[in-house]
Structure formats: structure tokens, C-alpha cells
GROMACS .gro file of C-alpha atoms in nm:
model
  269
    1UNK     CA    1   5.949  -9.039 -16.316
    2UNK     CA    2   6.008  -8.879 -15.998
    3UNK     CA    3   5.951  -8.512 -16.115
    4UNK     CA    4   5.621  -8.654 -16.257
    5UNK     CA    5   5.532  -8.797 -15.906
    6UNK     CA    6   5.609  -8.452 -15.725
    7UNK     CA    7   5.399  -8.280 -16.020
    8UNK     CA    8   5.088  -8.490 -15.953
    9UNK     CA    9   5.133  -8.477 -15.558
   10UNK     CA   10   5.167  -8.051 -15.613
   11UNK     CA   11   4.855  -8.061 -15.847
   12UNK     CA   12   4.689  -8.289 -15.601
   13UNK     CA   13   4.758  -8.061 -15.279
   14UNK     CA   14   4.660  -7.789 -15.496
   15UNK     CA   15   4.327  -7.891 -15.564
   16UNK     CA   16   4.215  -8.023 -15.240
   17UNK     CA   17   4.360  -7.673 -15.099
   18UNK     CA   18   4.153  -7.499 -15.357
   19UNK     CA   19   3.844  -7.693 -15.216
   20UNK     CA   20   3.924  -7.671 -14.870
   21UNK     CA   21   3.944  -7.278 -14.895
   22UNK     CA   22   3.607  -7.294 -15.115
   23UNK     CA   23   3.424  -7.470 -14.894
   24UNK     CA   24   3.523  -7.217 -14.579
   25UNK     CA   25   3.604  -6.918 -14.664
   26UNK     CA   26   3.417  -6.895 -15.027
   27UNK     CA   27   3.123  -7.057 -15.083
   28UNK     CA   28   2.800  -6.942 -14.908
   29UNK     CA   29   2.504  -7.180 -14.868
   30UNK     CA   30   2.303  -6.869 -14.837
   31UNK     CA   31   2.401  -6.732 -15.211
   32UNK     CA   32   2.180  -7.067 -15.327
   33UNK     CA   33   1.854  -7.020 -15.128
   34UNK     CA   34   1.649  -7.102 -15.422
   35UNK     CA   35   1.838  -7.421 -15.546
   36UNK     CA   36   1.867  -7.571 -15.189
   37UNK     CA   37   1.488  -7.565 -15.163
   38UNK     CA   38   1.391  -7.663 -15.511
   39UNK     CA   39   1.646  -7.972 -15.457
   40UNK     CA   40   1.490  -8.073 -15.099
   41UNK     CA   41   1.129  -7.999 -15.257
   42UNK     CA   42   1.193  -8.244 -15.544
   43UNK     CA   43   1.339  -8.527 -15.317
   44UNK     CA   44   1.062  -8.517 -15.053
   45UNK     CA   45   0.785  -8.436 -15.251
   46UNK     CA   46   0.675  -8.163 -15.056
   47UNK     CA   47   0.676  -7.772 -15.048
   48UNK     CA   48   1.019  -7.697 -14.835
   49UNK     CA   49   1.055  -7.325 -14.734
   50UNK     CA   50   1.291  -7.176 -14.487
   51UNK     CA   51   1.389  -6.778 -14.388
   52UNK     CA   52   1.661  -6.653 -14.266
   53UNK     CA   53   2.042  -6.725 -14.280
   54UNK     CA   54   2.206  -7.114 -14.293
   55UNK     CA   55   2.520  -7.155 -14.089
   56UNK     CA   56   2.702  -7.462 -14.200
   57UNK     CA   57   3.025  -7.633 -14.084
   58UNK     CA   58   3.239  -7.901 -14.267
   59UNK     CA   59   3.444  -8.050 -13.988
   60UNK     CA   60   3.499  -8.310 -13.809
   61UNK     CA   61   3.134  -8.359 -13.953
   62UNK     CA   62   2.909  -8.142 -14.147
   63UNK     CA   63   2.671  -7.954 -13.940
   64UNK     CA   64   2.414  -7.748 -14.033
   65UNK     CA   65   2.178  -7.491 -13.845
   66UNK     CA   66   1.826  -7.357 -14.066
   67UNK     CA   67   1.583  -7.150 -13.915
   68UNK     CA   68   1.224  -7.133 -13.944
   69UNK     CA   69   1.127  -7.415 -14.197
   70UNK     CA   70   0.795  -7.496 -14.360
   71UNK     CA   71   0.691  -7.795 -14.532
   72UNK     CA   72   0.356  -7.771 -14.671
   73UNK     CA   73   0.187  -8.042 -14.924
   74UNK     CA   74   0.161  -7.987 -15.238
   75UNK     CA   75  -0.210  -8.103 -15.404
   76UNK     CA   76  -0.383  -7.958 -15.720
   77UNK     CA   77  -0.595  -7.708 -15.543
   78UNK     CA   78  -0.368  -7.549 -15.268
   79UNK     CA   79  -0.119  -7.567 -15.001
   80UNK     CA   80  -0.175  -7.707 -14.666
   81UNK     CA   81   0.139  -7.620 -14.407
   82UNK     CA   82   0.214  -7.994 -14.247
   83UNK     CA   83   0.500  -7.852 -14.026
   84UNK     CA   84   0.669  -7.567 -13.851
   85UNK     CA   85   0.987  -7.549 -13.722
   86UNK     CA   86   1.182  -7.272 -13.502
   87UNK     CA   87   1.511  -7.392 -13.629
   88UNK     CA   88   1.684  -7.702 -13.666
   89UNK     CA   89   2.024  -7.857 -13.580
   90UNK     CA   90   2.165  -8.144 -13.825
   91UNK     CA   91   2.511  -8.306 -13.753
   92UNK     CA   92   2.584  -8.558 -14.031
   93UNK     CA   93   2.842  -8.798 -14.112
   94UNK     CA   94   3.094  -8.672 -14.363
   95UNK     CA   95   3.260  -8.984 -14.397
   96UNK     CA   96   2.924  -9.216 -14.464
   97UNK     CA   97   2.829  -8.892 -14.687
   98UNK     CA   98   3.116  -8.972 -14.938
   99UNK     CA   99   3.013  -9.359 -14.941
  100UNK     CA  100   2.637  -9.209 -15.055
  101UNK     CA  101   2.452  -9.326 -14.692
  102UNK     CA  102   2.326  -9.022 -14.528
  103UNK     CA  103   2.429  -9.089 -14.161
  104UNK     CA  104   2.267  -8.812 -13.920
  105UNK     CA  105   2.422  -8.808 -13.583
  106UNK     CA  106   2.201  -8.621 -13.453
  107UNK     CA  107   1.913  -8.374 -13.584
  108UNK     CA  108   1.741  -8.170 -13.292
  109UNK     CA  109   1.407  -7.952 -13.345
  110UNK     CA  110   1.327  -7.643 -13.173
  111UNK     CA  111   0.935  -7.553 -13.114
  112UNK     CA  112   0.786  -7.781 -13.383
  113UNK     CA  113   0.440  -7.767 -13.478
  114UNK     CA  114   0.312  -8.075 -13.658
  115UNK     CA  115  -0.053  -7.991 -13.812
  116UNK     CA  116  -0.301  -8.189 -13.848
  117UNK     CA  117  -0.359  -8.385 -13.490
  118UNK     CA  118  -0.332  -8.319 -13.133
  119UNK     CA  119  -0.116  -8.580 -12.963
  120UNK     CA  120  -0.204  -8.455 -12.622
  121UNK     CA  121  -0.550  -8.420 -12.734
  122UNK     CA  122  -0.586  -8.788 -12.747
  123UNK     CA  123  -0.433  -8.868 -12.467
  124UNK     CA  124  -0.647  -8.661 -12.211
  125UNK     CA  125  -0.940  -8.744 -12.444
  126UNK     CA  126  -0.869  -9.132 -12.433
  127UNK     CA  127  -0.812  -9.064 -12.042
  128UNK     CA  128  -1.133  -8.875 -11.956
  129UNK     CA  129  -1.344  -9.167 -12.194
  130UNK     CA  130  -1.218  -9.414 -11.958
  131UNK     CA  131  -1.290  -9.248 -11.653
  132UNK     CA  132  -1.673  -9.129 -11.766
  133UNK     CA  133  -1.630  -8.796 -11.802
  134UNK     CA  134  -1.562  -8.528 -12.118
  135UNK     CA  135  -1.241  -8.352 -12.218
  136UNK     CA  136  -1.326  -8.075 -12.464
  137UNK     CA  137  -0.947  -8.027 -12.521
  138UNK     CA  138  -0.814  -7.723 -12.714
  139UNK     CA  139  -0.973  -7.810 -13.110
  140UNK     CA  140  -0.686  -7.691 -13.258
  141UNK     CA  141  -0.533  -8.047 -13.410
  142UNK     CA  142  -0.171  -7.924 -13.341
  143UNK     CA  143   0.051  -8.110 -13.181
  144UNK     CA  144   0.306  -7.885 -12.993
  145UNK     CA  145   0.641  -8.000 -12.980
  146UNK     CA  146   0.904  -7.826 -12.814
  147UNK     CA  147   1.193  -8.017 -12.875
  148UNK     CA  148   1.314  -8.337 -13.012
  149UNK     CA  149   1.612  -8.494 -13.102
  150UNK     CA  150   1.730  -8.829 -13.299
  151UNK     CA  151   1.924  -9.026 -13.472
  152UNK     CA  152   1.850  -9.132 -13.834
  153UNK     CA  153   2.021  -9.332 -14.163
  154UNK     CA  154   1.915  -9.318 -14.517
  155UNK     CA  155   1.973  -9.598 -14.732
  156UNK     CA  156   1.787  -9.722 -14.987
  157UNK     CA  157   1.489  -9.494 -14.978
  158UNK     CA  158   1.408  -9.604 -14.692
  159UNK     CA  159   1.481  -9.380 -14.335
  160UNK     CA  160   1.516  -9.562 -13.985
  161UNK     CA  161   1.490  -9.338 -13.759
  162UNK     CA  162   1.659  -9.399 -13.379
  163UNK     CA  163   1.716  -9.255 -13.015
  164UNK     CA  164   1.404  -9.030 -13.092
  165UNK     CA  165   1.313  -8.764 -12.771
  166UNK     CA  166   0.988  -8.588 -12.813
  167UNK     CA  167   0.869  -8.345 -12.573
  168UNK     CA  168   0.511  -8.218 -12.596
  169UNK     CA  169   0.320  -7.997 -12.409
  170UNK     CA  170   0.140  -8.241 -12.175
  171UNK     CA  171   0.433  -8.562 -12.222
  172UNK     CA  172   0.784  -8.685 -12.280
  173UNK     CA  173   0.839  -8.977 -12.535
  174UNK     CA  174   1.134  -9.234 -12.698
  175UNK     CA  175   1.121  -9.476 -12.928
  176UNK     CA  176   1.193  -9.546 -13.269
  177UNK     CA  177   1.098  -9.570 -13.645
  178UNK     CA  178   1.057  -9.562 -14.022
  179UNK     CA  179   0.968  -9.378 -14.294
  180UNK     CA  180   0.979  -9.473 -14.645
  181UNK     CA  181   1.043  -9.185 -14.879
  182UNK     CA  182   0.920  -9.268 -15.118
  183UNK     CA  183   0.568  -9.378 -15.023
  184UNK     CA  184   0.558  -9.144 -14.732
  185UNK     CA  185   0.458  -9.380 -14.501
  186UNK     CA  186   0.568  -9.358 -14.178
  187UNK     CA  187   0.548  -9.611 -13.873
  188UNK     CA  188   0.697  -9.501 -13.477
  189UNK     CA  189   0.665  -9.681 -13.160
  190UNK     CA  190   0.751  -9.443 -12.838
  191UNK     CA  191   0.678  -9.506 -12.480
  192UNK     CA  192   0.607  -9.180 -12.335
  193UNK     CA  193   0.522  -9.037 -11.971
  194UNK     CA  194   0.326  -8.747 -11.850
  195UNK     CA  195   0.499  -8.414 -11.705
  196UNK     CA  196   0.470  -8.291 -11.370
  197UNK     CA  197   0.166  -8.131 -11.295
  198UNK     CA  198   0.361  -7.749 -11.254
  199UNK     CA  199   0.545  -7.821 -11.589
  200UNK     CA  200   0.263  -7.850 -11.811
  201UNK     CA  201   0.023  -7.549 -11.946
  202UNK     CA  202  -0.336  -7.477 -11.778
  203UNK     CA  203  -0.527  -7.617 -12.053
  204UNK     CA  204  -0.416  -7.973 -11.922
  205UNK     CA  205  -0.383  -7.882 -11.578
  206UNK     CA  206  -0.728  -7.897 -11.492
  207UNK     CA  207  -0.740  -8.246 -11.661
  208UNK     CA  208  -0.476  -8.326 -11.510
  209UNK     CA  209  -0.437  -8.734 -11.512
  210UNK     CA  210  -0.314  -8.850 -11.129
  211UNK     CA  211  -0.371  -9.207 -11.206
  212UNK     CA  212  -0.128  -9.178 -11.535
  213UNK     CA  213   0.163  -9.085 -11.282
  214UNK     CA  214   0.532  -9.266 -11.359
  215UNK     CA  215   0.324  -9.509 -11.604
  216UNK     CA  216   0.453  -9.616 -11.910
  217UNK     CA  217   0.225  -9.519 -12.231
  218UNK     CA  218   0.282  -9.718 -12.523
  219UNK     CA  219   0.222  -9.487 -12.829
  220UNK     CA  220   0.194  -9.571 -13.195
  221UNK     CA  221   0.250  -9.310 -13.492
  222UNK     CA  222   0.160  -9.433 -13.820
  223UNK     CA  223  -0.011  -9.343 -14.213
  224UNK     CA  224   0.151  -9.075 -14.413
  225UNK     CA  225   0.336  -8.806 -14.352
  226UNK     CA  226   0.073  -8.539 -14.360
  227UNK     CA  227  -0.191  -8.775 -14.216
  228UNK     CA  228  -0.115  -8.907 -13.972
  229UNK     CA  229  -0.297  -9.097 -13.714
  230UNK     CA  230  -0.193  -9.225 -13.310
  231UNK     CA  231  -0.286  -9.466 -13.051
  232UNK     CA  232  -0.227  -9.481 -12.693
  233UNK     CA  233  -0.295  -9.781 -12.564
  234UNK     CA  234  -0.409  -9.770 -12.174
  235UNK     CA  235  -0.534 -10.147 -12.153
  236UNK     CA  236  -0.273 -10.159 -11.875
  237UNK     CA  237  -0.396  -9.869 -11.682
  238UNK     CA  238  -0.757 -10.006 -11.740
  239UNK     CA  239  -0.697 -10.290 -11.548
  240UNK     CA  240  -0.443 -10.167 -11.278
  241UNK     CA  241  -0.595  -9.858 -11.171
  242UNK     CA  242  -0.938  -9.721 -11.387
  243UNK     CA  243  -1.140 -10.084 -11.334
  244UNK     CA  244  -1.144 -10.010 -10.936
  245UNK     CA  245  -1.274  -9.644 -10.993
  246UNK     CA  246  -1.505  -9.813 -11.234
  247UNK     CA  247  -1.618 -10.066 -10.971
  248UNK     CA  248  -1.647  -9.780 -10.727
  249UNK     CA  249  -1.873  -9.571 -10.964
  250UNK     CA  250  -2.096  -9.864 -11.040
  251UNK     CA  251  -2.135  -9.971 -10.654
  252UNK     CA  252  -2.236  -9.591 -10.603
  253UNK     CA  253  -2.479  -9.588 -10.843
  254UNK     CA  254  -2.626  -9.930 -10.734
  255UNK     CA  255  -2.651  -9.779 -10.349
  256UNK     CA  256  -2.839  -9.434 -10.478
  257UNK     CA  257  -3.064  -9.692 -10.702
  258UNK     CA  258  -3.124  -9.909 -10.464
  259UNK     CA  259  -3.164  -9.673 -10.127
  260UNK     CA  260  -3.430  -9.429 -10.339
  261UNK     CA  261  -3.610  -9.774 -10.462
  262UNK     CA  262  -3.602  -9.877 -10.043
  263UNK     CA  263  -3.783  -9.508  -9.975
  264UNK     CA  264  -4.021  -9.531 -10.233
  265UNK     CA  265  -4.103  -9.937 -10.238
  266UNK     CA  266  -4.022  -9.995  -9.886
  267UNK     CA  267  -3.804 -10.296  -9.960
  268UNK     CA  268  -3.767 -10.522  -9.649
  269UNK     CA  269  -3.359 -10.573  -9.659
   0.00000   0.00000   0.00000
């Protein structure tokens, strides 16, 4: 009985030896280019491409570092690119891995490009509506991301995403959300703030929105993943600091009506 114990236990050792060496000193992630994004392609439903080398570590969690990704959607006539990513950091739980919940830790973006709207774009646009003027903005509907970082769990089709940091061009933004993977539907709530005025690009600069200063901006993200729509909501702002410009724009415009109405009527007040 004893030799049969020490038999299994040297088989056992074996094996996970075997797999331990695989894993990090054999097997290269970068030999299976093709299966890894056939495999992501047929879970999310969308064209996954990536170039270049994968560097992947096992412990004390599995982290893994892809550069310059793609995901496009797929429809019957062609292929529309939905986002672009420098490269991407993903630290995931190996323990929740082996209990079949995909735990990230943390997943960080470099220079994303998300295509289809211009988060900035809206805001500036929103901005300039409320203070009566125009904002032609840039009319490319890319939204320019140049880092972000979060927290997110998979379990039962169904991704809550946490601790999100989004840096655009023009803001900064947290918050939190959901995506369901299998509809594609996606729902976020961030607050966000604007940059400094020497920290964001000249396109915005001479837009630049003073009276948005240290204010919070409650921003909604919602529809599908490659549609996408967003709200900023600047009721707040309205009423604490656009309504007295407003008042001051309609009282000037009442004095010029009134004064050339005096010179040409010769009003007695």
C-alpha cells in the first residue's frame, strides 16, 4: 500500500512538473496566432486581429501583454474597424480561472481609438449649444483615448465592469458598468472632469470651457458595442453658472433693442 502511495505521489509530481516546465519554458502563445484569434472571434462575435509578439506570464497570476489589436464587425457586406488599440495589459486571476469565473485584476489600454463617436465632440458641442454659439469640432467621430484601466468579472455571460479610468483628449472619467456578451449591449455611468487648459490639444483649446472648471459631468455610455451612443448631462451647470450668462445675453439684447427703438421712436423713458 505504501509503495503504491509513493508511486502515485512520483507520478503526480511528475506531471505537474511536466506542466509547469510546458507552460514556461515550452509552450509559446505566439506558435498559435491563428487559433487564439479564431477562439476570441467566435466568443465575441467580432473580427479580433492583433500583430506582433504576446508575452504571457503564469504566476502569481496570469498576465498577458498584446500589441496592436483590432476588432472590427463582422456584417454581410464588409468590415467596419470598431476599435484600435496600441497594446494592452491583462492581469487575471488564476485561481477564479480554475473555478471557470474570469476575474481580471486589472486590464489597462494604451492609445485606444473607439470609432464611431466623438466623446469630446459632444461635450464641447453640448457646451457651445448652451452658451449660443457653434462648435464645428474635428468631424472625425473618434473618440481618442489614451489610456484606461479597470477592473472586470465574467460570469454568466454577463461582464461587470469596475474601477474604470478613461482619459480622453479633452477629459478624465470613472465609473462603472455592464456589458452583456451575448447581446452586446453595453450600459456605463462615469463622472468625468475636464483637463487643464495646457494639457489638452489646440483643437479644444480655443473652445476651451472656463465655466466647466472642477465640475462634475455625469456621463452615460449605452446601445451596442459598435453603436454606441452618450449623454452628458449639464442641467447642473445650466442652472449654476450658464442661466446668469443667459440672463446677461438677453438683458443685452433688450438694452440694444430698446436704446435703437428710443433713437428712432423717441420713447419718453
Amino acid at each position: 500500500m505504501k509503495k503504491i502511495l509513493l508511486n502515485s505521489l512520483y507520478v503526480l509530481v511528475t506531471l505537474l512538473l511536466l506542466v509547469f516546465l510546458y507552460l514556461f519554458f515550452i509552450f509559446n502563445p505566439n506558435n498559435y496566432k491563428d487559433e487564439i484569434t479564431s477562439y476570441i472571434s467566435s466568443k465575441t462575435k467580432y473580427d479580433f486581429r492583433y500583430n506582433g509578439d504576446i508575452e504571457v506570464s503564469y504566476y502569481p497570476n496570469i498576465r498577458v501583454l498584446m500589441p496592436n489589436i483590432k476588432i472590427l464587425n463582422i456584417s454581410s457586406d464588409s468590415k467596419d474597424i470598431i476599435i484600435e488599440v496600441s497594446s494592452i495589459d491583462l492581469s487575471l486571476s488564476l485561481k477564479q480561472l480554475m473555478n471557470n469565473i474570469i476575474d481580471v485584476n486589472n486590464v489597462r489600454a494604451y492609445e485606444l481609438k473607439y470609432y464611431g463617436i466623438n466623446a469630446d465632440d459632444v461635450l464641447i458641442k453640448t457646451y457651445s449649444l448652451l452658451k449660443f454659439s457653434l462648435f464645428t469640432g474635428s468631424d472625425k467621430k473618434i473618440t481618442n483615448i489614451k489610456n484606461m484601466s479597470a477592473k472586470a468579472k465574467i460570469i454568466d455571460n454577463n461582464m461587470r465592469v469596475s474601477n474604470i479610468y478613461i482619459e480622453t483628449e479633452m477629459m478624465e472619467a470613472k465609473g462603472n458598468g455592464s456589458i452583456n456578451l451575448i447581446t452586446k449591449e453595453a450600459e456605463f455611468n462615469f463622472i468625468g472632469k475636464i483637463k487643464a487648459y495646457e494639457n489638452i490639444i489646440s483643437l479644444y483649446q480655443d473652445s476651451y470651457p472656463i465655466e466647466l472648471i472642477d465640475e462634475e459631468l455625469p456621463i452615460m455610455i449605452s446601445g451596442k458595442l459598435n453603436d454606441l451612443s452618450i449623454s452628458i448631462d449639464l442641467r447642473h451647470i445650466i442652472i449654476k453658472k450658464i442661466e446668469p450668462i443667459k440672463k446677461k445675453i438677453i438683458d443685452k439684447i433688450q438694452d440694444k433693442v430698446i436704446n435703437e427703438l428710443r433713437d428712432k421712436i423717441k420713447l419718453p423713458f
